[in-house]
Short mmCIF file of C-alpha atoms and ligand atoms in Angstrom, two decimals:
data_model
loop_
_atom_site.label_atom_id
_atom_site.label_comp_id
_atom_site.label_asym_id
_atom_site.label_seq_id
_atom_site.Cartn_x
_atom_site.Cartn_y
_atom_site.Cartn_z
CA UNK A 1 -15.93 40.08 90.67
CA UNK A 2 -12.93 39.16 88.25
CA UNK A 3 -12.50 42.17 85.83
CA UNK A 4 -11.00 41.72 82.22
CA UNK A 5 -9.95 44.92 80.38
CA UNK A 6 -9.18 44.03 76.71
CA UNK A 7 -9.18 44.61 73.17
CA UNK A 8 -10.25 43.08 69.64
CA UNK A 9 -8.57 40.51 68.63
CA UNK A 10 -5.62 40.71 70.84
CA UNK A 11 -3.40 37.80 71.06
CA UNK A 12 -2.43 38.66 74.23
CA UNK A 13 -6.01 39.00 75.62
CA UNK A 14 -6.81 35.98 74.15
CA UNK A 15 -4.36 33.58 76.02
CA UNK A 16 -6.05 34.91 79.10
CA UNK A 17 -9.69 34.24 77.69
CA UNK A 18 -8.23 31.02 77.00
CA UNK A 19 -7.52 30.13 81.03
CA UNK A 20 -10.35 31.58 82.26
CA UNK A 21 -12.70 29.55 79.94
CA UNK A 22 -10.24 26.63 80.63
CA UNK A 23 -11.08 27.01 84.68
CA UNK A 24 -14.14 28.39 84.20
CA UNK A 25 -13.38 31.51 86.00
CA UNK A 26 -16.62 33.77 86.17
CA UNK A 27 -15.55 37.03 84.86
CA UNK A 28 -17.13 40.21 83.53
CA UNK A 29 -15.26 41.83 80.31
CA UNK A 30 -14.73 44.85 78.97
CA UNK A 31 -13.98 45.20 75.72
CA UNK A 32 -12.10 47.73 73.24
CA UNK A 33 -11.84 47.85 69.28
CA UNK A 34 -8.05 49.07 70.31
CA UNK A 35 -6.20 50.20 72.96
CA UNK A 36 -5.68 53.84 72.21
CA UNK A 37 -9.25 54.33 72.20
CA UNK A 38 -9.42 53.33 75.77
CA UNK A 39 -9.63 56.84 77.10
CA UNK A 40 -9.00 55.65 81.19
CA UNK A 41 -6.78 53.22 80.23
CA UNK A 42 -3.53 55.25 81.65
CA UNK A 43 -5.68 54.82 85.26
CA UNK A 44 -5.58 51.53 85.21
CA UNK A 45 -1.53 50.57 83.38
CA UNK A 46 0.93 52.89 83.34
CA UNK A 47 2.29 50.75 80.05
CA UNK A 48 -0.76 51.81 78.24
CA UNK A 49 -1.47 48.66 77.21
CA UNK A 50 -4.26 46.02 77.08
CA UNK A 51 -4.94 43.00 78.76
CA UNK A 52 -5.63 44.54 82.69
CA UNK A 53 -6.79 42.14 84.98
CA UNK A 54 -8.00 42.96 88.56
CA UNK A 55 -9.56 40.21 91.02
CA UNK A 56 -10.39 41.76 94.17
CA UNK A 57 -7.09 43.21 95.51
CA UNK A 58 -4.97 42.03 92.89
CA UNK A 59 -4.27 44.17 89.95
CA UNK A 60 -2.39 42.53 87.07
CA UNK A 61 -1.02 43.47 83.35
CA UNK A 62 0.92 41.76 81.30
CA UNK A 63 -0.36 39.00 79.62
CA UNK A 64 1.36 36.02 81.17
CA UNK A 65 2.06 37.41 84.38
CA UNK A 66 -2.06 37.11 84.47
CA UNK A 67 -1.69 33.84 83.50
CA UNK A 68 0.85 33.06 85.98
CA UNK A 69 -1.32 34.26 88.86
CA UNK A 70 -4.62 32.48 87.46
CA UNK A 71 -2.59 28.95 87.56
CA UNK A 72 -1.49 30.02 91.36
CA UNK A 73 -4.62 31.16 92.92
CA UNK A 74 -6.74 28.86 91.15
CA UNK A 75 -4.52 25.48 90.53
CA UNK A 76 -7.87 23.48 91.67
CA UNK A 77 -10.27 24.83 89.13
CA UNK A 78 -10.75 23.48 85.59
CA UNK A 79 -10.09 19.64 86.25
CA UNK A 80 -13.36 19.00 84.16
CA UNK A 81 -11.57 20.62 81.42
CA UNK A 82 -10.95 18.83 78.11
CA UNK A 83 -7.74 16.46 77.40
CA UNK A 84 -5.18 17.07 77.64
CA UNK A 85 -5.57 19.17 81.02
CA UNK A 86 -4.45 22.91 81.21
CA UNK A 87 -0.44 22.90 82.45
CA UNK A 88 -0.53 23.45 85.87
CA UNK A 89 1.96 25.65 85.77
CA UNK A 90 3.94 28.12 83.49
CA UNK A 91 6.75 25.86 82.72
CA UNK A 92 7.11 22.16 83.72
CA UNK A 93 9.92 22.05 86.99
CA UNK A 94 12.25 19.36 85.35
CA UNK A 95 12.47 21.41 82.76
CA UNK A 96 12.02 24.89 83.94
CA UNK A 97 15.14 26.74 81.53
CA UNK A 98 13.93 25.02 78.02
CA UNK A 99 10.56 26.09 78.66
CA UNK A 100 11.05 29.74 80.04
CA UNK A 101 13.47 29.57 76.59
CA UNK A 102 9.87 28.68 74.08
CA UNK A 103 8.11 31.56 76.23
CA UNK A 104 10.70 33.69 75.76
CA UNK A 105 10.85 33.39 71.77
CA UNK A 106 7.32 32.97 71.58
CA UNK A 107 6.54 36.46 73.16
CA UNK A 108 9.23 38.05 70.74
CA UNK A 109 7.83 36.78 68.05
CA UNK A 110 4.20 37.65 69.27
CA UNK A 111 5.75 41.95 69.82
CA UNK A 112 7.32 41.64 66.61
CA UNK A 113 4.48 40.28 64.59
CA UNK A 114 2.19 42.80 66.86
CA UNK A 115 4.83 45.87 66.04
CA UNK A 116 4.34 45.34 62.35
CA UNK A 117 0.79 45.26 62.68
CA UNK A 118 0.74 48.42 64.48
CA UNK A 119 3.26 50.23 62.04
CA UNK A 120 0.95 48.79 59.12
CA UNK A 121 -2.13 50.39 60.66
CA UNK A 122 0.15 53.76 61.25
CA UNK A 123 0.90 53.26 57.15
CA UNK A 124 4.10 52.09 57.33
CA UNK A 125 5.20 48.82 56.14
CA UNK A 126 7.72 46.53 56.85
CA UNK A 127 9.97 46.76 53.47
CA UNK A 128 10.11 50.40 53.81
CA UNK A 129 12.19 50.42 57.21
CA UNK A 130 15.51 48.54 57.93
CA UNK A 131 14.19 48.16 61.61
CA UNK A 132 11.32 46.23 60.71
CA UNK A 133 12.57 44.40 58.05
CA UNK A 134 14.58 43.12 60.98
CA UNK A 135 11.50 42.12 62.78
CA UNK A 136 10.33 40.36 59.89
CA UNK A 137 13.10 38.23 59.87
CA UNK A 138 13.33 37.50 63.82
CA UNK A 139 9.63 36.27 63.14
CA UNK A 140 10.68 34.01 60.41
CA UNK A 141 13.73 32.91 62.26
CA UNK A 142 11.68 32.21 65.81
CA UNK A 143 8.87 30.40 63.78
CA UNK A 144 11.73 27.74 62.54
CA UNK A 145 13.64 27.30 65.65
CA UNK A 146 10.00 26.92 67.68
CA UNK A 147 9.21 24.66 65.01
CA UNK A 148 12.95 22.60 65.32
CA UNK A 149 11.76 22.68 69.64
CA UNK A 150 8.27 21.33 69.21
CA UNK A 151 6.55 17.74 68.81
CA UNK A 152 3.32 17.54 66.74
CA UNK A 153 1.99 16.95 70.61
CA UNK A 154 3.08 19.94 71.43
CA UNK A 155 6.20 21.53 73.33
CA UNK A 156 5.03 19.45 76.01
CA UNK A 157 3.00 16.25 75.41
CA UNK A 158 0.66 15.36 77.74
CA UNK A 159 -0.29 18.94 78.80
CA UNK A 160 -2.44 21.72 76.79
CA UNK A 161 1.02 23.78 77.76
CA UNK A 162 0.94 27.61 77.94
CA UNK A 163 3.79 27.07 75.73
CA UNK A 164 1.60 25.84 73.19
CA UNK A 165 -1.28 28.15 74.16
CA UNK A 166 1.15 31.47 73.33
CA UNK A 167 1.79 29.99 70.12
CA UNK A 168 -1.47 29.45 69.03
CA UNK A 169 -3.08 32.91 70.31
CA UNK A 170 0.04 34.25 67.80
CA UNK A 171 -0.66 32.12 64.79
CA UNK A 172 -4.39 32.97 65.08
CA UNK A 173 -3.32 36.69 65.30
CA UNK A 174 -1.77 36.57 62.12
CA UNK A 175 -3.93 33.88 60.19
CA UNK A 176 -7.18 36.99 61.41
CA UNK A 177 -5.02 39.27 59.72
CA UNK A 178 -3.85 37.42 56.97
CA UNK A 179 -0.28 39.09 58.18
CA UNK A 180 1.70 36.65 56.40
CA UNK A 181 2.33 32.75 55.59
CA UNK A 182 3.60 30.70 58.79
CA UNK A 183 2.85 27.20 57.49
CA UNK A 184 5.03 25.00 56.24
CA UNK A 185 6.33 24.08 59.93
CA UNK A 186 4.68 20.57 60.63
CA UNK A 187 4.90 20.76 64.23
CA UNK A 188 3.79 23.97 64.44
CA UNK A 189 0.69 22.92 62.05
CA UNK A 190 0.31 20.35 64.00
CA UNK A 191 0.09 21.94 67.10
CA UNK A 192 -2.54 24.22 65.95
CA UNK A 193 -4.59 21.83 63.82
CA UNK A 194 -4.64 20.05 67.11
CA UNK A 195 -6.30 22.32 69.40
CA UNK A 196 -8.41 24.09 66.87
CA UNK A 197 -11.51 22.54 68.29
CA UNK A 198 -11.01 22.74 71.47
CA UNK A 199 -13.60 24.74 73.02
CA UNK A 200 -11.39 27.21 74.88
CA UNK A 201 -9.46 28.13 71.64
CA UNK A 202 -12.66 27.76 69.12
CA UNK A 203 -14.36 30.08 71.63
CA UNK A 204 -11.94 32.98 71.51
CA UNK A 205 -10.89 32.94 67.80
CA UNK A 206 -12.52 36.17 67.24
CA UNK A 207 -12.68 37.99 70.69
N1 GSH B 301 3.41 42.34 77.06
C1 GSH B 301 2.03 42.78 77.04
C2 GSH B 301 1.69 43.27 75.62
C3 GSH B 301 0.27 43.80 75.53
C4 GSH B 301 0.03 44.57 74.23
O1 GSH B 301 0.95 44.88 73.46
N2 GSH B 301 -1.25 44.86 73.99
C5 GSH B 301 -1.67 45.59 72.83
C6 GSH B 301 -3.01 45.07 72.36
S1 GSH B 301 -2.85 43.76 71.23
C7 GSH B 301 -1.86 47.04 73.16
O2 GSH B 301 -2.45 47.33 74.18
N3 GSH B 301 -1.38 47.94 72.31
C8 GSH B 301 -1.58 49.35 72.48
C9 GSH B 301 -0.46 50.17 71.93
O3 GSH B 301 0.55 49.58 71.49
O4 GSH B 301 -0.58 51.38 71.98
C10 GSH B 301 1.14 41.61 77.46
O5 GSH B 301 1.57 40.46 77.37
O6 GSH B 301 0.02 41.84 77.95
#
């Protein structure tokens, strides 16, 4: 049986809650408030972190490189799913470099908004330290060039993209937290006004 390790509210566990709901993957999940209080987790990810995945022989972490194998080994499951259909793949081939490039910035801004979070909770915040003043700014600055690279479709219409699905699992992160104001960026409202219903992303708001 598929095995999901994960924790509350995780942005990074929720983009793979959001493909296995989208392929209706059967799965069983087990579920942490937060990492660090995940006493085996060094058994099972020598990064120490949280999402794990483990299908049979396979053994994954890291949140897209789950995803990445989910689209592979399952590229016939979920054609029932809502449209737009699930990308089929990670980026789209014509335009493999501008789309690794959205990934890219999208999962710095997701481990800068998630470092602040995690200094918060450790009672530091961000004005106090030069360094993360810096991440507060790379988050601002990502947010307006992914917002410059989007359409209100998405970063690439015609497909629920994983582009778009890493954006929305790190605007959700911070609109749980009330982090910090994002909007203001019509694409990027528009993107997630978009797929707020869908059942997928409705489903895993608060996982
Ligand atoms: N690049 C990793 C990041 C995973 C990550 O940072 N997970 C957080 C949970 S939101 C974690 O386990 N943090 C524990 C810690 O920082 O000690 C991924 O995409 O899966």
């Amino acid at each position: 049986m598929r095995k999901l390790y994960h924790s509350h509210l995780s942005p990074y566990a929720r983009r793979v809650l959001i493909v296995l709901l989208e392929k209706g993957l059967e799965h069983q999940r087990e579920k942490h408030a937060f990492a660090r209080e995940f006493a085996g987790l060094a058994s099972i990810n020598p990064c120490l972190l949280l999402p794990v995945f483990i299908d049979g022989d396979v053994h994954l972490w890291g949140s897209n490189l789950i995803i990445e194998y989910l689209l592979k080994t399952y590229p016939r499951m979920g054609v029932n799913s809502p449209k737009p259909p699930l990308g089929s793949a990670m980026t789209r081939s014509d335009r493999h470099w501008e789309d690794a490039r959205v990934l890219a910035t999208v999962e710095t801004m997701t481990d800068s908004i998630m470092n602040l979070r995690q200094m918060k909770m450790s009672g530091v915040e961000a004005d106090q330290v030069a360094y993360l003043r810096r991440q507060r700014d790379r988050i601002d600055l990502c947010l307006d060039w992914l917002d410059k690279n989007a359409t209100s479709d998405g970063f690439a219409p015609g497909e629920f993209s994983i582009m778009d699905l890493n954006l929305i699992c790190a605007l959700g992160n911070v609109d749980n937290h009330k982090s910090f104001e994002w909007r203001g960026r019509p694409a990027l409202e528009a993107i997630v006004a978009r797929y707020s219903e869908r059942p997928s992303v409705k489903a895993t708001r608060q996982e």
